[in-house]
Coordinates of C-alpha atoms in Angstrom, one line a residue:
Chain G
M1 CA -36.6 -4.3 3.2
L2 CA -33.0 -5.3 2.5
D3 CA -34.2 -8.7 1.4
N4 CA -35.7 -7.2 -1.7
Q5 CA -32.5 -5.6 -2.8
S6 CA -30.2 -7.5 -5.0
V7 CA -27.0 -9.1 -3.7
I8 CA -23.9 -7.5 -5.2
I9 CA -21.2 -9.3 -3.2
R10 CA -21.6 -12.9 -2.1
L11 CA -18.9 -14.8 -0.2
K12 CA -19.6 -18.5 0.0
N13 CA -17.6 -20.8 2.4
L14 CA -14.7 -18.5 1.9
S15 CA -11.4 -19.5 3.5
K16 CA -7.8 -18.4 3.3
T17 CA -4.9 -20.3 4.7
Y18 CA -1.3 -19.1 4.6
T19 CA 1.3 -21.8 4.6
T20 CA 4.3 -20.7 6.6
K21 CA 7.4 -22.4 7.9
S22 CA 5.8 -22.6 11.4
G23 CA 2.7 -24.3 10.0
D24 CA -0.6 -23.2 8.5
V25 CA -2.2 -20.0 9.5
H26 CA -6.0 -19.8 9.0
A27 CA -6.7 -16.1 8.2
L28 CA -10.3 -16.8 7.3
R29 CA -12.5 -19.8 7.9
D30 CA -15.8 -20.6 6.3
I31 CA -17.0 -17.0 5.7
N32 CA -20.5 -16.6 4.3
L33 CA -21.7 -13.1 3.6
E34 CA -24.1 -11.3 1.4
I35 CA -23.8 -7.6 0.8
H36 CA -26.7 -5.8 -0.9
Q37 CA -26.5 -3.3 -3.6
G38 CA -26.4 0.3 -2.4
E39 CA -25.8 -0.4 1.3
I40 CA -22.9 0.6 3.5
F41 CA -21.7 -2.6 5.1
G42 CA -19.2 -2.7 7.9
V43 CA -16.7 -5.4 8.8
I44 CA -15.2 -5.0 12.2
G45 CA -12.7 -7.0 14.2
L46 CA -9.7 -6.6 16.4
S47 CA -6.3 -6.5 14.6
G48 CA -5.3 -9.9 13.4
A49 CA -8.9 -11.1 13.2
G50 CA -8.7 -11.5 9.4
K51 CA -10.8 -8.5 8.3
S52 CA -8.1 -7.1 6.0
T53 CA -7.7 -10.5 4.3
L54 CA -11.4 -10.6 3.9
V55 CA -11.6 -7.3 2.0
R56 CA -8.6 -8.3 -0.1
C57 CA -10.4 -11.4 -1.1
I58 CA -13.4 -9.4 -2.5
N59 CA -11.2 -8.0 -5.3
Y60 CA -8.8 -11.0 -5.4
L61 CA -5.7 -9.0 -4.2
E62 CA -5.6 -12.1 -2.1
R63 CA -6.6 -15.4 -3.7
P64 CA -8.8 -17.3 -1.3
T65 CA -7.8 -20.9 -0.7
G66 CA -11.4 -22.1 -0.5
G67 CA -14.9 -21.1 -1.3
E68 CA -16.2 -18.6 -3.8
V69 CA -16.4 -14.8 -4.3
M70 CA -19.1 -13.3 -6.4
V71 CA -19.1 -9.6 -7.3
D72 CA -21.7 -8.1 -9.5
G73 CA -22.7 -11.4 -10.9
K74 CA -19.2 -12.6 -11.7
I75 CA -17.5 -15.4 -9.9
L76 CA -13.9 -14.1 -9.5
G77 CA -12.3 -17.5 -9.3
E78 CA -13.5 -18.4 -12.8
L79 CA -12.0 -15.3 -14.5
N80 CA -8.7 -15.2 -16.3
N81 CA -6.2 -12.4 -15.6
N82 CA -7.7 -10.1 -18.3
E83 CA -11.2 -10.6 -17.1
L84 CA -10.2 -10.1 -13.5
N85 CA -8.5 -6.8 -14.3
Q86 CA -11.7 -5.8 -16.2
T87 CA -13.8 -6.7 -13.2
R88 CA -11.5 -4.8 -10.8
Q89 CA -12.2 -1.6 -12.7
G90 CA -15.7 -2.0 -11.3
I91 CA -14.5 -2.3 -7.7
G92 CA -12.8 0.8 -6.3
M93 CA -10.6 0.5 -3.2
I94 CA -9.1 2.9 -0.7
F95 CA -6.4 2.2 1.8
Q96 CA -5.2 3.2 5.3
Q97 CA -2.0 4.6 3.8
F98 CA -3.8 6.2 0.8
N99 CA -1.3 4.7 -1.6
L100 CA -1.3 7.6 -4.0
L101 CA 1.4 7.9 -6.7
M102 CA 3.8 10.2 -4.9
Q103 CA 5.5 11.5 -8.1
K104 CA 2.2 12.4 -9.7
T105 CA -0.2 15.3 -9.2
T106 CA -3.7 14.8 -7.8
V107 CA -5.2 15.0 -11.3
E108 CA -2.7 12.5 -12.7
N109 CA -3.4 10.2 -9.9
I110 CA -7.2 10.3 -10.6
C111 CA -6.4 9.9 -14.3
F112 CA -4.5 6.7 -13.7
P113 CA -7.4 4.2 -13.4
L114 CA -9.0 6.0 -16.4
E115 CA -5.8 5.4 -18.4
I116 CA -5.9 1.7 -17.4
A117 CA -9.5 1.7 -18.6
K118 CA -8.3 3.2 -21.9
V119 CA -10.3 6.4 -21.6
P120 CA -9.0 9.1 -24.0
K121 CA -6.7 11.6 -22.2
D122 CA -8.8 14.8 -22.5
Q123 CA -11.9 13.0 -21.4
A124 CA -10.0 11.5 -18.4
R125 CA -8.7 14.9 -17.4
K126 CA -12.2 16.4 -17.5
R127 CA -13.5 13.6 -15.4
A128 CA -10.6 13.9 -12.9
L129 CA -11.4 17.6 -12.4
E130 CA -15.1 16.9 -11.8
L131 CA -14.2 14.3 -9.2
L132 CA -11.7 16.6 -7.5
E133 CA -14.5 19.1 -7.3
M134 CA -16.8 16.5 -5.8
V135 CA -14.4 15.7 -3.0
G136 CA -13.9 19.4 -2.3
L137 CA -10.3 19.7 -3.6
A138 CA -10.9 21.6 -6.9
D139 CA -8.0 24.0 -6.0
K140 CA -5.5 21.2 -5.5
A141 CA -5.4 19.9 -9.1
K142 CA -1.7 20.6 -9.5
A143 CA -0.7 19.7 -6.0
Y144 CA 1.4 16.6 -5.3
P145 CA 0.4 14.2 -2.5
A146 CA 3.3 15.3 -0.3
Q147 CA 1.7 18.8 -0.2
L148 CA -1.6 17.5 1.1
S149 CA -2.8 16.6 4.6
G150 CA -3.9 13.0 5.4
G151 CA -7.6 13.8 5.0
Q152 CA -7.0 15.5 1.7
K153 CA -4.9 12.5 0.5
Q154 CA -7.8 10.2 1.3
R155 CA -10.1 12.5 -0.6
V156 CA -7.9 12.2 -3.6
A157 CA -7.8 8.4 -3.1
I158 CA -11.6 8.4 -3.0
A159 CA -11.8 10.4 -6.2
R160 CA -9.4 8.0 -7.8
A161 CA -11.3 5.0 -6.7
L162 CA -14.5 6.5 -8.1
A163 CA -13.1 7.5 -11.5
T164 CA -14.2 4.4 -13.4
N165 CA -17.7 4.5 -11.9
P166 CA -17.4 1.4 -9.9
K167 CA -20.4 -0.3 -8.3
V168 CA -18.5 -1.2 -5.2
L169 CA -16.1 0.8 -3.0
L170 CA -13.9 -1.2 -0.6
C171 CA -12.4 0.8 2.3
D172 CA -9.6 -0.9 4.1
E173 CA -9.1 1.0 7.4
A174 CA -9.6 4.1 5.4
T175 CA -9.8 6.4 8.4
S176 CA -7.4 4.7 10.8
A177 CA -4.5 7.0 9.9
L178 CA -6.6 10.1 10.3
D179 CA -7.3 12.5 13.2
P180 CA -10.9 12.5 14.5
A181 CA -12.0 15.6 12.6
S182 CA -10.7 14.2 9.2
T183 CA -12.2 10.8 10.1
R184 CA -15.6 12.5 10.5
S185 CA -15.3 14.4 7.3
I186 CA -14.2 11.4 5.3
L187 CA -17.1 9.3 6.7
A188 CA -19.5 12.1 5.8
L189 CA -18.0 12.1 2.3
L190 CA -18.5 8.4 2.0
K191 CA -22.1 8.7 3.2
D192 CA -22.7 11.4 0.7
I193 CA -21.3 9.5 -2.3
N194 CA -23.3 6.4 -1.2
A195 CA -26.5 8.5 -1.2
K196 CA -25.6 10.4 -4.5
L197 CA -24.2 7.6 -6.6
G198 CA -25.9 4.6 -5.0
I199 CA -22.5 2.9 -4.8
T200 CA -22.2 -0.1 -2.4
I201 CA -19.6 0.6 0.3
V202 CA -17.7 -2.0 2.3
I203 CA -15.9 -0.6 5.3
I204 CA -13.2 -2.5 7.2
T205 CA -12.3 -1.0 10.5
H206 CA -11.4 -1.8 14.1
E207 CA -13.3 1.2 15.4
M208 CA -16.9 0.7 16.4
S209 CA -17.5 4.4 16.2
V210 CA -16.9 4.2 12.4
I211 CA -19.5 1.5 12.0
E212 CA -22.0 3.3 14.2
E213 CA -21.6 6.5 12.2
I214 CA -22.3 5.2 8.7
C215 CA -23.0 1.5 8.4
Q216 CA -26.4 0.0 8.1
R217 CA -25.3 -3.6 8.6
V218 CA -22.1 -5.1 10.1
A219 CA -20.3 -8.3 10.3
I220 CA -18.1 -8.9 13.3
I221 CA -15.0 -11.0 12.6
D222 CA -13.3 -12.8 15.5
K223 CA -10.6 -15.5 15.2
S224 CA -11.0 -15.8 11.4
R225 CA -14.7 -16.4 11.6
I226 CA -17.9 -14.3 11.5
A227 CA -19.0 -14.1 15.1
E228 CA -22.1 -12.0 14.4
C229 CA -23.7 -10.3 11.5
G230 CA -26.7 -8.0 11.3
N231 CA -28.3 -4.6 11.6
V232 CA -26.0 -2.1 13.4
R233 CA -28.7 -0.8 15.7
E234 CA -29.7 -4.2 16.6
I235 CA -26.2 -5.3 17.5
F236 CA -25.5 -2.1 19.3
A237 CA -28.5 -2.6 21.5
R238 CA -28.4 -6.4 21.9
P239 CA -24.9 -7.8 21.1
Q240 CA -24.9 -11.6 21.3
S241 CA -21.3 -12.7 21.0
N242 CA -18.6 -11.9 23.4
I243 CA -16.6 -10.0 20.8
A244 CA -19.7 -7.9 19.9
K245 CA -20.2 -7.1 23.5
T246 CA -16.6 -6.0 23.8
L247 CA -16.8 -3.8 20.7
V248 CA -20.0 -2.0 21.6
F249 CA -18.9 -1.5 25.2
P250 CA -17.5 2.0 25.6
N251 CA -13.7 2.1 25.0
H252 CA -13.9 -1.5 23.9
G253 CA -14.2 -2.7 27.5
Q254 CA -10.5 -1.8 28.0
T255 CA -11.2 0.7 30.8
N256 CA -9.7 -0.3 34.1
T257 CA -13.2 -0.2 35.6
M258 CA -13.6 -3.6 33.9
T259 CA -11.9 -5.1 36.8
N260 CA -15.1 -4.2 38.7
T261 CA -17.7 -6.8 39.0
N262 CA -21.5 -6.4 38.8
C263 CA -21.4 -4.0 35.9
C264 CA -24.3 -3.7 33.5
R265 CA -24.8 -1.7 30.4
I266 CA -28.1 0.0 29.7
V267 CA -29.0 1.1 26.2
F268 CA -31.6 3.8 25.5
D269 CA -32.8 3.5 22.0
G270 CA -34.4 6.9 21.6
H271 CA -37.9 5.6 22.3
S272 CA -37.4 5.7 26.1
S273 CA -39.4 8.0 28.2
Y274 CA -38.1 11.1 29.7
E275 CA -38.5 9.6 33.2
P276 CA -35.3 9.8 35.2
V277 CA -35.0 6.1 35.4
I278 CA -31.8 5.7 37.3
A279 CA -32.7 8.3 39.9
N280 CA -36.1 6.7 40.5
M281 CA -34.5 3.3 40.8
V282 CA -32.0 4.5 43.5
L283 CA -34.9 6.1 45.4
E284 CA -37.0 3.0 45.2
F285 CA -34.3 0.5 46.3
K286 CA -32.5 3.0 48.7
Q287 CA -29.2 1.6 47.5
P288 CA -26.6 3.6 45.6
V289 CA -25.4 2.6 42.2
N290 CA -22.1 3.8 40.6
I291 CA -22.3 5.4 37.2
I292 CA -19.1 4.3 35.5
L293 CA -19.7 5.6 32.1
A294 CA -22.4 7.5 30.2
D295 CA -22.4 8.2 26.5
S296 CA -24.7 9.0 23.6
K297 CA -24.3 8.0 20.0
N298 CA -25.9 8.7 16.7
I299 CA -26.4 5.4 15.0
G300 CA -27.9 5.4 11.6
G301 CA -29.5 8.7 12.3
R302 CA -31.1 7.7 15.6
A303 CA -29.9 8.8 19.0
F304 CA -28.7 6.0 21.3
G305 CA -27.6 6.4 24.8
Q306 CA -25.7 4.0 27.0
I307 CA -24.8 4.0 30.6
V308 CA -22.6 1.6 32.4
L309 CA -23.7 1.1 36.0
Q310 CA -22.0 -0.8 38.8
L311 CA -24.8 -2.4 40.8
P312 CA -24.7 -3.0 44.5
S313 CA -22.7 -6.1 45.5
D314 CA -25.8 -7.7 47.0
A315 CA -26.8 -10.1 44.3
A316 CA -30.5 -10.1 45.2
V317 CA -30.8 -6.3 45.0
A318 CA -28.7 -6.3 41.8
A319 CA -31.0 -8.8 40.1
K320 CA -34.1 -6.8 41.2
M321 CA -32.6 -3.6 39.8
Q322 CA -32.0 -5.3 36.5
Q323 CA -35.6 -6.4 36.5
Y324 CA -36.7 -2.9 37.3
L325 CA -34.7 -1.4 34.4
Q326 CA -36.1 -4.0 32.0
M327 CA -39.6 -3.3 33.1
K328 CA -38.9 0.3 32.2
G329 CA -38.3 -0.9 28.7
L330 CA -34.6 -0.5 28.6
T331 CA -32.1 -3.0 27.2
V332 CA -30.0 -4.2 30.0
E333 CA -27.0 -6.3 29.6
V334 CA -24.8 -7.7 32.3
F335 CA -21.3 -7.2 31.2
E336 CA -18.9 -10.0 32.1
A337 CA -15.5 -8.5 32.7
D338 CA -13.9 -11.8 32.0
A339 CA -15.3 -12.0 28.5
S340 CA -13.6 -8.8 27.4
L341 CA -10.4 -9.7 29.0
E342 CA -10.4 -13.0 27.2
V343 CA -10.9 -11.4 23.9
S344 CA -8.2 -8.8 24.3
A345 CA -5.8 -11.6 25.4
N346 CA -6.5 -13.3 22.1
D347 CA -5.9 -10.3 20.1
R348 CA -3.0 -11.5 17.9
Chain K
M1 CA 56.5 16.5 -25.5
T2 CA 55.2 19.9 -26.5
A3 CA 52.3 21.5 -24.8
E4 CA 50.3 21.3 -28.1
Q5 CA 50.9 17.5 -28.3
M6 CA 49.8 17.2 -24.7
V7 CA 46.6 19.1 -25.3
E8 CA 45.9 17.0 -28.4
I9 CA 46.5 13.7 -26.6
L10 CA 44.4 14.7 -23.6
S11 CA 41.5 16.2 -25.6
S12 CA 41.2 13.2 -28.0
E13 CA 41.4 10.7 -25.1
T14 CA 38.9 12.7 -23.1
V15 CA 36.5 12.3 -26.0
N16 CA 37.4 8.6 -26.2
T17 CA 36.6 8.2 -22.5
L18 CA 33.3 10.0 -22.9
V19 CA 32.2 8.0 -25.9
L20 CA 33.2 4.7 -24.2
T21 CA 31.5 5.6 -20.9
I22 CA 28.3 6.8 -22.4
T23 CA 27.8 4.1 -25.0
S24 CA 28.7 1.4 -22.4
T25 CA 26.3 2.8 -19.9
L26 CA 23.6 2.9 -22.6
F27 CA 24.1 -0.8 -23.4
A28 CA 24.5 -1.7 -19.8
Y29 CA 21.0 -0.2 -19.2
I30 CA 19.5 -1.8 -22.3
I31 CA 20.4 -5.2 -20.7
G32 CA 20.5 -4.3 -17.0
L33 CA 17.1 -2.5 -16.7
P34 CA 15.0 -5.4 -17.9
L35 CA 17.0 -7.8 -15.8
G36 CA 16.5 -5.6 -12.7
I37 CA 12.7 -5.5 -13.4
I38 CA 12.6 -9.3 -13.9
L39 CA 14.4 -9.7 -10.5
I40 CA 11.7 -7.5 -8.9
L41 CA 8.8 -9.2 -10.6
T42 CA 9.9 -12.8 -9.9
D43 CA 10.9 -12.1 -6.2
K44 CA 8.8 -14.1 -3.8
D45 CA 7.0 -10.9 -2.7
G46 CA 6.8 -9.7 -6.3
I47 CA 3.8 -9.6 -8.5
H48 CA 4.8 -12.7 -10.5
P49 CA 6.8 -14.8 -8.1
N50 CA 9.0 -17.3 -9.8
A51 CA 11.7 -18.9 -7.6
V52 CA 13.6 -20.6 -10.5
T53 CA 13.9 -17.6 -12.7
N54 CA 14.7 -15.4 -9.8
S55 CA 17.4 -17.6 -8.3
V56 CA 19.1 -18.4 -11.6
L57 CA 19.2 -14.8 -12.7
G58 CA 20.3 -13.7 -9.2
F59 CA 23.1 -16.3 -9.3
V60 CA 24.4 -15.1 -12.7
V61 CA 24.2 -11.5 -11.6
N62 CA 26.1 -12.2 -8.4
M63 CA 28.8 -14.2 -10.1
L64 CA 29.5 -11.5 -12.7
R65 CA 29.4 -8.9 -10.0
S66 CA 32.0 -10.8 -8.0
V67 CA 34.7 -10.8 -10.7
P68 CA 36.8 -7.7 -10.5
F69 CA 36.5 -5.7 -13.7
L70 CA 40.1 -5.9 -14.8
I71 CA 40.3 -9.6 -14.2
L72 CA 37.0 -10.1 -16.1
M73 CA 38.4 -8.1 -19.0
V74 CA 41.5 -10.2 -19.3
W75 CA 39.6 -13.4 -18.7
M76 CA 37.2 -12.4 -21.5
I77 CA 40.0 -11.7 -24.1
P78 CA 39.3 -14.8 -26.2
V79 CA 35.6 -14.2 -26.2
T80 CA 36.0 -10.5 -27.0
R81 CA 38.4 -11.3 -29.9
E82 CA 36.0 -13.8 -31.3
I83 CA 33.0 -11.5 -31.2
V84 CA 34.4 -8.0 -31.7
G85 CA 37.6 -8.9 -33.6
T86 CA 39.9 -6.8 -31.4
T87 CA 40.7 -6.6 -27.7
I88 CA 42.2 -3.1 -27.7
G89 CA 40.8 0.4 -28.0
N90 CA 37.2 1.5 -27.4
K91 CA 36.0 -1.4 -29.6
G92 CA 37.7 -4.0 -27.6
T93 CA 36.8 -2.5 -24.2
M94 CA 33.1 -2.1 -24.8
L95 CA 32.0 -5.7 -24.6
P96 CA 33.7 -6.6 -21.2
L97 CA 32.5 -3.2 -19.9
V98 CA 28.9 -4.0 -20.7
V99 CA 29.2 -7.5 -19.4
A100 CA 30.6 -6.1 -16.1
A101 CA 28.2 -3.2 -15.8
A102 CA 24.9 -4.8 -16.8
P103 CA 24.6 -6.9 -13.7
F104 CA 25.6 -3.9 -11.7
V105 CA 22.8 -1.9 -13.3
A106 CA 20.4 -4.8 -12.7
R107 CA 21.1 -4.6 -8.9
M108 CA 20.8 -0.8 -8.9
V109 CA 17.5 -0.9 -10.7
E110 CA 16.3 -3.7 -8.4
S111 CA 17.1 -1.8 -5.2
S112 CA 15.5 1.4 -6.6
I113 CA 12.2 -0.3 -7.4
K114 CA 12.3 -2.1 -4.1
E115 CA 12.0 1.3 -2.4
V116 CA 8.5 1.8 -4.0
D117 CA 5.9 1.3 -1.4
H118 CA 4.2 -2.0 -2.0
G119 CA 0.8 -0.4 -1.1
I120 CA 1.0 1.7 -4.3
I121 CA 1.6 -1.4 -6.4
E122 CA -1.4 -3.0 -4.6
A123 CA -3.5 0.0 -5.3
A124 CA -2.7 -0.2 -9.0
Q125 CA -3.5 -3.9 -9.0
S126 CA -6.9 -3.1 -7.4
M127 CA -7.6 -0.8 -10.3
G128 CA -7.0 -3.6 -12.7
A129 CA -3.7 -2.4 -14.0
P130 CA -2.0 -5.0 -16.2
T131 CA 1.7 -5.8 -15.4
G132 CA 3.0 -3.6 -18.2
K133 CA 1.3 -0.5 -16.7
I134 CA 2.5 -1.4 -13.2
I135 CA 6.1 -1.6 -14.4
T136 CA 6.1 1.6 -16.5
K137 CA 3.7 3.9 -14.4
V138 CA 4.2 2.6 -10.9
M139 CA 7.5 1.0 -10.5
L140 CA 9.6 3.1 -12.9
G141 CA 7.5 6.3 -12.4
E142 CA 7.7 6.2 -8.7
A143 CA 11.3 5.1 -8.5
L144 CA 12.5 7.7 -11.0
P145 CA 14.5 9.9 -8.5
S146 CA 16.2 6.8 -7.1
L147 CA 16.8 5.4 -10.6
L148 CA 18.5 8.7 -11.5
V149 CA 20.7 8.5 -8.4
G150 CA 21.5 4.9 -9.5
F151 CA 22.3 6.1 -13.0
S152 CA 24.8 8.7 -11.8
I153 CA 26.5 6.1 -9.6
T154 CA 26.5 3.6 -12.5
I155 CA 28.0 6.1 -15.0
T156 CA 30.8 7.1 -12.6
T157 CA 31.5 3.4 -11.9
I158 CA 31.7 2.7 -15.6
L159 CA 34.0 5.7 -16.1
G160 CA 36.2 4.2 -13.4
Y161 CA 36.2 0.9 -15.3
T162 CA 37.2 2.6 -18.5
A163 CA 40.2 4.0 -16.7
L164 CA 41.1 0.6 -15.4
A165 CA 40.8 -0.8 -18.9
G166 CA 43.8 1.4 -19.8
F167 CA 46.0 -1.3 -18.2
A168 CA 44.7 -3.9 -20.6
G169 CA 44.7 -2.2 -23.9
G170 CA 41.7 0.1 -23.5
G171 CA 41.7 3.6 -24.8
G172 CA 40.9 6.9 -23.1
L173 CA 42.3 8.9 -20.2
G174 CA 43.1 5.7 -18.3
K175 CA 45.5 4.7 -21.1
V176 CA 47.1 8.2 -20.9
A177 CA 47.7 7.8 -17.2
V178 CA 49.0 4.3 -17.5
N179 CA 51.2 4.8 -20.6
Y180 CA 52.7 8.2 -19.7
G181 CA 52.6 8.1 -15.9
Y182 CA 53.1 4.4 -15.0
Y183 CA 55.5 3.4 -17.8
K184 CA 57.3 6.7 -18.7
Y185 CA 57.2 8.6 -15.4
Q186 CA 55.8 11.7 -17.1
D187 CA 54.1 13.1 -14.0
D188 CA 52.8 16.2 -15.6
I189 CA 50.6 14.5 -18.2
M190 CA 49.5 11.9 -15.8
T191 CA 48.4 14.5 -13.3
L192 CA 46.4 16.3 -16.0
A193 CA 44.7 13.0 -16.9
V194 CA 43.8 12.4 -13.3
I195 CA 42.4 15.9 -12.9
L196 CA 40.3 15.4 -16.1
L197 CA 39.0 12.1 -14.7
V198 CA 38.0 13.7 -11.4
I199 CA 36.3 16.6 -13.3
L200 CA 34.3 14.1 -15.5
V201 CA 33.2 12.0 -12.5
Q202 CA 32.1 15.2 -10.6
I203 CA 30.2 16.4 -13.6
F204 CA 28.3 13.1 -14.0
Q205 CA 27.6 12.8 -10.3
E206 CA 26.4 16.3 -9.8
T207 CA 24.2 16.3 -12.9
G208 CA 22.6 13.0 -11.9
M209 CA 22.0 14.0 -8.2
R210 CA 20.6 17.3 -9.2
L211 CA 18.2 15.8 -11.8
A212 CA 17.1 13.3 -9.2
K213 CA 16.4 16.0 -6.6
R214 CA 14.6 18.1 -9.1
C215 CA 12.2 15.5 -10.3
D216 CA 11.4 14.1 -6.8
K217 CA 8.0 15.4 -5.9
R218 CA 8.1 14.0 -2.4
Q219 CA 10.0 17.2 -1.4

């Protein structure tokens, strides 16, 4: 289905290398990515993986040192400064620290991109008030950012980013500075504007829960490269790369239970039967299993459950149990504790 | 000296000090403000990094800032005479004052703008703001409270310079203090000149600080 949609952002062999006194630092290597019009696309990675650099290359806040960035039919590297500024008016961006003008009211903040786009003042003001209404802050028109909560500031930032009717909205860790409740409401707002305006949203985050909540597709960045890219449900159920396994594993695999061996993760994808699978398995094998973690998630509107089990130390029984679970139609994935530890050690 | 004479001298020299201070500050900003902005823009983390411009300008500013004002004024006498025609009075003091104060202003402006969160500048860039808009709306707009604090420090510093200039032919309250107090031991008129200087400094400082506080929306 996605294949029929037009590509709005295309990154081709993108790379970014910083030259520092202590040698070259490769922030991005050979990134190839296509983002389709109207989708919510996630980019996830641990800190230092290069995801922030990646999103900054999409609007050329960072100039890539190799490769090509295409946004809405324009190849950014071929534009002069004026044309680049014009193109940027069609690419909104929001940030972790909101980056509002602190000496200006919310309305003046939202008017700023319109002033840059040379929209007449009264028209800009009208549009700003409409946008404030849309993000649910109609009563805060005269407030200064210092008087707003984090979630409200991000709403103003979203309104500001949407002022010039951009086709793309880039979100750089937009919910990372917010509490869980504000995070949820900001994500709901993003989902809402995606549905209403059809705007393409690119979300950069280090939290898998953010991806699970609103993204349709995701690219996982690890050590400056794309480790895995695809449908979020697919990756949640069957992660291929070590980094993907670490990220979908509850608590990023950082729980101390990870020192345990013989762990496996079972994913129910909402189609599973109501049969008490684990209980039946224990009865059948007459061997106890240890439930380490159980969790359910709503991914792209579908319920997914996951359970982390510690299987008996007898390898033969453990293998049979895995087979049993697979036969019941569940996705079973043996989690290698070592893999996650390796990834976290390489974080930075 | 009669009381009337004293009042007349003090009031006319107070006006002289005010005129000299305010006009010099104005010219110092006309030159120093753009210099400070250029220093910020061309910094290696600025939005138009240019190492050559930045280091040459930085060097000139540092050198001028290093020469004590009174020495600079005396050193500049031939230049001042050539350009202005005189080296005494308000006319003769203005040029060295501006030369001394402009680099000071440049550094003040630079440090004020440096306080602006780089993320806000980045946000403006992401909206496609041209450099001119970033300077006026983001850098100057966001740094305004800090710029006003800098302004009040600058104007009081320049007031101090005008008083120093009294030793080298400059006019104003400094001249009164030097001529009557230092050379003629007339403590009464000197004390009054000092009190007037203190009052002027306090007025400038308080006004600047209050303005800065009032216009700062960060609370």
